[in-house]
Amino acid sequence: MVQTEVTFDGTSFLLSQDQDVGELRRRIEEATRGAGTFVDVVVVGNRQVSVLITPRSHVTISVATVAYDSRDTGDLDYPYGGYYDVI
């Protein structure tokens, strides 16, 4: 599978498979035009992460081919969202 790693100011995240890298790049570029904007991404393990992007932010995107990872579904409700999780 193809795995995308994004580093925001030295903190690295592996993106879930359903993340559109082109769209993410566009949102990051757009965020740098203002004083600061949060950009949301879904990372491996189905966690949503919000990153504050400013004109001074340093962002690196790298792509690699790796072995399949079954945790990487991009579903924010999995494994949560069942009946017992709302109690």
CSV table of N, CA and C in Angstrom, one decimal:
chain,number,residue,atom,x,y,z
A,1,MET,N,0.8,-1.2,0.0
A,1,MET,CA,0.0,0.0,0.0
A,1,MET,C,0.9,1.2,0.0
A,2,VAL,N,0.3,2.3,-0.4
A,2,VAL,CA,1.1,3.6,-0.4
A,2,VAL,C,0.8,4.3,0.9
A,3,GLN,N,1.8,4.8,1.5
A,3,GLN,CA,1.7,5.5,2.8
A,3,GLN,C,2.2,6.9,2.7
A,4,THR,N,1.4,7.8,3.2
A,4,THR,CA,1.9,9.2,3.1
A,4,THR,C,2.2,9.7,4.5
A,5,GLU,N,3.3,10.3,4.7
A,5,GLU,CA,3.8,10.9,5.9
A,5,GLU,C,3.8,12.4,5.8
A,6,VAL,N,3.2,13.1,6.7
A,6,VAL,CA,3.2,14.6,6.7
A,6,VAL,C,3.9,15.0,8.0
A,7,THR,N,4.8,15.9,7.9
A,7,THR,CA,5.5,16.5,9.0
A,7,THR,C,5.1,18.0,9.1
A,8,PHE,N,4.6,18.3,10.3
A,8,PHE,CA,4.2,19.7,10.6
A,8,PHE,C,5.1,20.2,11.7
A,9,ASP,N,6.0,21.2,11.3
A,9,ASP,CA,6.9,21.8,12.3
A,9,ASP,C,7.6,20.7,13.1
A,10,GLY,N,8.1,19.6,12.5
A,10,GLY,CA,8.9,18.6,13.2
A,10,GLY,C,8.1,17.5,13.8
A,11,THR,N,6.7,17.5,13.8
A,11,THR,CA,5.9,16.5,14.3
A,11,THR,C,5.3,15.7,13.1
A,12,SER,N,5.6,14.4,13.1
A,12,SER,CA,5.3,13.5,11.9
A,12,SER,C,4.0,12.8,12.2
A,13,PHE,N,3.1,12.7,11.1
A,13,PHE,CA,1.9,11.9,11.1
A,13,PHE,C,1.8,11.1,9.8
A,14,LEU,N,1.3,9.8,10.0
A,14,LEU,CA,1.1,9.0,8.8
A,14,LEU,C,-0.4,9.1,8.5
A,15,LEU,N,-0.7,9.5,7.3
A,15,LEU,CA,-2.1,9.7,6.9
A,15,LEU,C,-2.8,8.4,6.6
A,16,SER,N,-4.1,8.4,6.9
A,16,SER,CA,-4.9,7.3,6.5
A,16,SER,C,-5.1,7.2,5.0
A,17,GLN,N,-5.4,6.0,4.5
A,17,GLN,CA,-5.5,5.8,3.1
A,17,GLN,C,-6.5,6.7,2.3
A,18,ASP,N,-7.5,7.1,3.0
A,18,ASP,CA,-8.5,7.9,2.3
A,18,ASP,C,-8.2,9.3,2.1
A,19,GLN,N,-7.1,9.8,2.6
A,19,GLN,CA,-6.8,11.2,2.6
A,19,GLN,C,-6.3,11.6,1.2
A,20,ASP,N,-6.9,12.7,0.6
A,20,ASP,CA,-6.5,13.2,-0.7
A,20,ASP,C,-5.3,14.1,-0.5
A,21,VAL,N,-4.2,13.7,-0.9
A,21,VAL,CA,-2.9,14.5,-0.7
A,21,VAL,C,-3.0,15.8,-1.5
A,22,GLY,N,-3.5,15.8,-2.7
A,22,GLY,CA,-3.6,17.0,-3.5
A,22,GLY,C,-4.5,18.0,-2.8
A,23,GLU,N,-5.6,17.6,-2.2
A,23,GLU,CA,-6.5,18.4,-1.5
A,23,GLU,C,-5.9,19.0,-0.2
A,24,LEU,N,-5.1,18.1,0.5
A,24,LEU,CA,-4.4,18.5,1.7
A,24,LEU,C,-3.4,19.6,1.3
A,25,ARG,N,-2.7,19.4,0.3
A,25,ARG,CA,-1.7,20.4,-0.1
A,25,ARG,C,-2.4,21.8,-0.4
A,26,ARG,N,-3.5,21.7,-1.1
A,26,ARG,CA,-4.3,22.9,-1.4
A,26,ARG,C,-4.7,23.6,-0.1
A,27,ARG,N,-5.2,22.8,0.9
A,27,ARG,CA,-5.7,23.4,2.1
A,27,ARG,C,-4.5,24.0,2.9
A,28,ILE,N,-3.4,23.4,2.9
A,28,ILE,CA,-2.2,23.9,3.6
A,28,ILE,C,-1.7,25.2,2.9
A,29,GLU,N,-1.6,25.2,1.6
A,29,GLU,CA,-1.2,26.4,0.9
A,29,GLU,C,-2.2,27.6,1.2
A,30,GLU,N,-3.5,27.3,1.2
A,30,GLU,CA,-4.5,28.3,1.4
A,30,GLU,C,-4.3,28.8,2.9
A,31,ALA,N,-4.1,27.9,3.8
A,31,ALA,CA,-3.9,28.3,5.2
A,31,ALA,C,-2.7,29.3,5.4
A,32,THR,N,-1.7,29.1,4.6
A,32,THR,CA,-0.5,30.0,4.8
A,32,THR,C,-0.7,31.4,4.3
A,33,ARG,N,-1.8,31.6,3.6
A,33,ARG,CA,-2.1,33.0,3.1
A,33,ARG,C,-2.7,33.9,4.2
A,34,GLY,N,-3.2,33.3,5.3
A,34,GLY,CA,-3.8,34.0,6.4
A,34,GLY,C,-2.8,34.1,7.6
A,35,ALA,N,-3.4,34.6,8.7
A,35,ALA,CA,-2.6,34.6,10.0
A,35,ALA,C,-2.4,33.3,10.6
A,36,GLY,N,-3.4,32.4,10.3
A,36,GLY,CA,-3.3,31.0,10.9
A,36,GLY,C,-4.7,30.4,10.8
A,37,THR,N,-4.7,29.1,10.3
A,37,THR,CA,-5.9,28.3,10.1
A,37,THR,C,-5.6,26.9,10.5
A,38,PHE,N,-6.6,26.3,11.2
A,38,PHE,CA,-6.5,24.8,11.5
A,38,PHE,C,-6.8,24.0,10.2
A,39,VAL,N,-6.0,23.0,10.0
A,39,VAL,CA,-6.2,22.1,8.9
A,39,VAL,C,-6.4,20.7,9.5
A,40,ASP,N,-7.5,20.0,9.2
A,40,ASP,CA,-7.8,18.7,9.8
A,40,ASP,C,-7.3,17.6,8.8
A,41,VAL,N,-6.7,16.5,9.4
A,41,VAL,CA,-6.3,15.3,8.7
A,41,VAL,C,-6.7,14.1,9.5
A,42,VAL,N,-6.9,13.0,8.9
A,42,VAL,CA,-7.2,11.7,9.5
A,42,VAL,C,-5.9,10.9,9.4
A,43,VAL,N,-5.4,10.4,10.5
A,43,VAL,CA,-4.1,9.7,10.5
A,43,VAL,C,-4.4,8.2,10.8
A,44,VAL,N,-3.3,7.4,10.6
A,44,VAL,CA,-3.4,5.9,10.9
A,44,VAL,C,-3.9,5.7,12.3
A,45,GLY,N,-4.8,4.8,12.4
A,45,GLY,CA,-5.4,4.5,13.7
A,45,GLY,C,-6.7,5.2,13.8
A,46,ASN,N,-7.1,5.9,12.7
A,46,ASN,CA,-8.4,6.6,12.6
A,46,ASN,C,-8.6,7.7,13.6
A,47,ARG,N,-7.6,8.5,13.8
A,47,ARG,CA,-7.6,9.6,14.7
A,47,ARG,C,-7.7,10.9,13.8
A,48,GLN,N,-8.5,11.8,14.2
A,48,GLN,CA,-8.5,13.1,13.5
A,48,GLN,C,-7.6,14.0,14.3
A,49,VAL,N,-6.7,14.7,13.5
A,49,VAL,CA,-5.7,15.6,14.0
A,49,VAL,C,-6.0,17.0,13.4
A,50,SER,N,-6.0,18.1,14.2
A,50,SER,CA,-6.1,19.4,13.7
A,50,SER,C,-4.8,20.1,13.9
A,51,VAL,N,-4.2,20.7,12.9
A,51,VAL,CA,-2.9,21.3,12.9
A,51,VAL,C,-3.1,22.8,12.5
A,52,LEU,N,-2.5,23.7,13.4
A,52,LEU,CA,-2.5,25.1,13.1
A,52,LEU,C,-1.4,25.4,12.1
A,53,ILE,N,-1.8,25.9,10.9
A,53,ILE,CA,-0.9,26.3,9.9
A,53,ILE,C,-0.8,27.8,9.8
A,54,THR,N,0.4,28.3,9.8
A,54,THR,CA,0.6,29.7,9.7
A,54,THR,C,1.6,30.0,8.5
A,55,PRO,N,1.8,31.2,8.1
A,55,PRO,CA,2.8,31.5,7.1
A,55,PRO,C,4.2,31.0,7.5
A,56,ARG,N,4.5,30.8,8.7
A,56,ARG,CA,5.8,30.3,9.2
A,56,ARG,C,5.9,28.8,9.4
A,57,SER,N,4.8,28.1,9.2
A,57,SER,CA,4.8,26.6,9.4
A,57,SER,C,5.7,26.0,8.3
A,58,HIS,N,6.4,24.9,8.8
A,58,HIS,CA,7.2,24.0,7.9
A,58,HIS,C,6.5,22.7,7.7
A,59,VAL,N,6.1,22.4,6.5
A,59,VAL,CA,5.4,21.1,6.2
A,59,VAL,C,6.1,20.3,5.2
A,60,THR,N,6.3,19.0,5.4
A,60,THR,CA,6.9,18.1,4.5
A,60,THR,C,5.9,17.0,4.2
A,61,ILE,N,5.8,16.6,3.0
A,61,ILE,CA,4.9,15.4,2.6
A,61,ILE,C,5.8,14.4,1.9
A,62,SER,N,5.8,13.2,2.4
A,62,SER,CA,6.5,12.1,1.7
A,62,SER,C,5.7,10.9,1.5
A,63,VAL,N,5.9,10.2,0.4
A,63,VAL,CA,5.1,9.0,0.0
A,63,VAL,C,6.0,7.8,-0.1
A,64,ALA,N,5.6,6.7,0.4
A,64,ALA,CA,6.4,5.5,0.3
A,64,ALA,C,5.4,4.3,0.2
A,65,THR,N,6.0,3.2,-0.4
A,65,THR,CA,5.2,2.0,-0.6
A,65,THR,C,5.6,1.1,0.6
A,66,VAL,N,4.6,0.6,1.4
A,66,VAL,CA,4.8,-0.2,2.6
A,66,VAL,C,3.9,-1.4,2.6
A,67,ALA,N,4.1,-2.3,3.5
A,67,ALA,CA,3.2,-3.5,3.7
A,67,ALA,C,1.8,-3.0,4.1
A,68,TYR,N,0.8,-3.7,3.8
A,68,TYR,CA,-0.6,-3.4,4.1
A,68,TYR,C,-0.8,-3.3,5.7
A,69,ASP,N,-1.5,-2.3,6.1
A,69,ASP,CA,-1.8,-2.0,7.5
A,69,ASP,C,-3.3,-2.0,7.7
A,70,SER,N,-3.9,-3.1,8.4
A,70,SER,CA,-5.3,-3.2,8.5
A,70,SER,C,-6.0,-2.1,9.4
A,71,ARG,N,-5.2,-1.4,10.2
A,71,ARG,CA,-5.7,-0.4,11.0
A,71,ARG,C,-6.0,0.9,10.2
A,72,ASP,N,-5.5,1.0,9.0
A,72,ASP,CA,-5.5,2.2,8.3
A,72,ASP,C,-6.8,2.2,7.4
A,73,THR,N,-7.9,2.5,8.0
A,73,THR,CA,-9.2,2.5,7.2
A,73,THR,C,-9.7,3.9,7.0
A,74,GLY,N,-9.3,4.9,7.8
A,74,GLY,CA,-9.8,6.2,7.7
A,74,GLY,C,-11.1,6.4,8.3
A,75,ASP,N,-11.7,5.4,8.9
A,75,ASP,CA,-13.0,5.4,9.5
A,75,ASP,C,-12.9,5.9,10.9
A,76,LEU,N,-13.3,7.2,11.2
A,76,LEU,CA,-13.2,7.8,12.5
A,76,LEU,C,-14.0,7.1,13.6
A,77,ASP,N,-15.1,6.4,13.2
A,77,ASP,CA,-15.9,5.7,14.1
A,77,ASP,C,-15.5,4.3,14.5
A,78,TYR,N,-14.5,3.8,13.7
A,78,TYR,CA,-14.1,2.4,14.0
A,78,TYR,C,-12.8,2.5,14.9
A,79,PRO,N,-12.7,1.7,15.9
A,79,PRO,CA,-13.6,0.7,16.4
A,79,PRO,C,-14.7,1.3,17.4
A,80,TYR,N,-14.8,2.6,17.4
A,80,TYR,CA,-15.8,3.2,18.3
A,80,TYR,C,-17.1,3.4,17.6
A,81,GLY,N,-18.1,4.0,18.3
A,81,GLY,CA,-19.4,4.3,17.7
A,81,GLY,C,-20.5,3.3,18.0
A,82,GLY,N,-20.2,2.2,18.7
A,82,GLY,CA,-21.2,1.2,19.0
A,82,GLY,C,-22.1,1.7,20.2
A,83,TYR,N,-23.0,0.9,20.5
A,83,TYR,CA,-24.0,1.2,21.6
A,83,TYR,C,-23.2,1.5,22.9
A,84,TYR,N,-22.2,0.7,23.3
A,84,TYR,CA,-21.5,0.8,24.5
A,84,TYR,C,-20.6,2.1,24.6
A,85,ASP,N,-20.3,2.6,23.5
A,85,ASP,CA,-19.4,3.8,23.5
A,85,ASP,C,-20.2,5.1,23.8
A,86,VAL,N,-21.5,5.1,23.9
A,86,VAL,CA,-22.2,6.3,24.2
A,86,VAL,C,-22.7,6.3,25.6
A,87,ILE,N,-22.4,5.3,26.4
A,87,ILE,CA,-22.9,5.3,27.8
A,87,ILE,C,-22.0,6.2,28.6
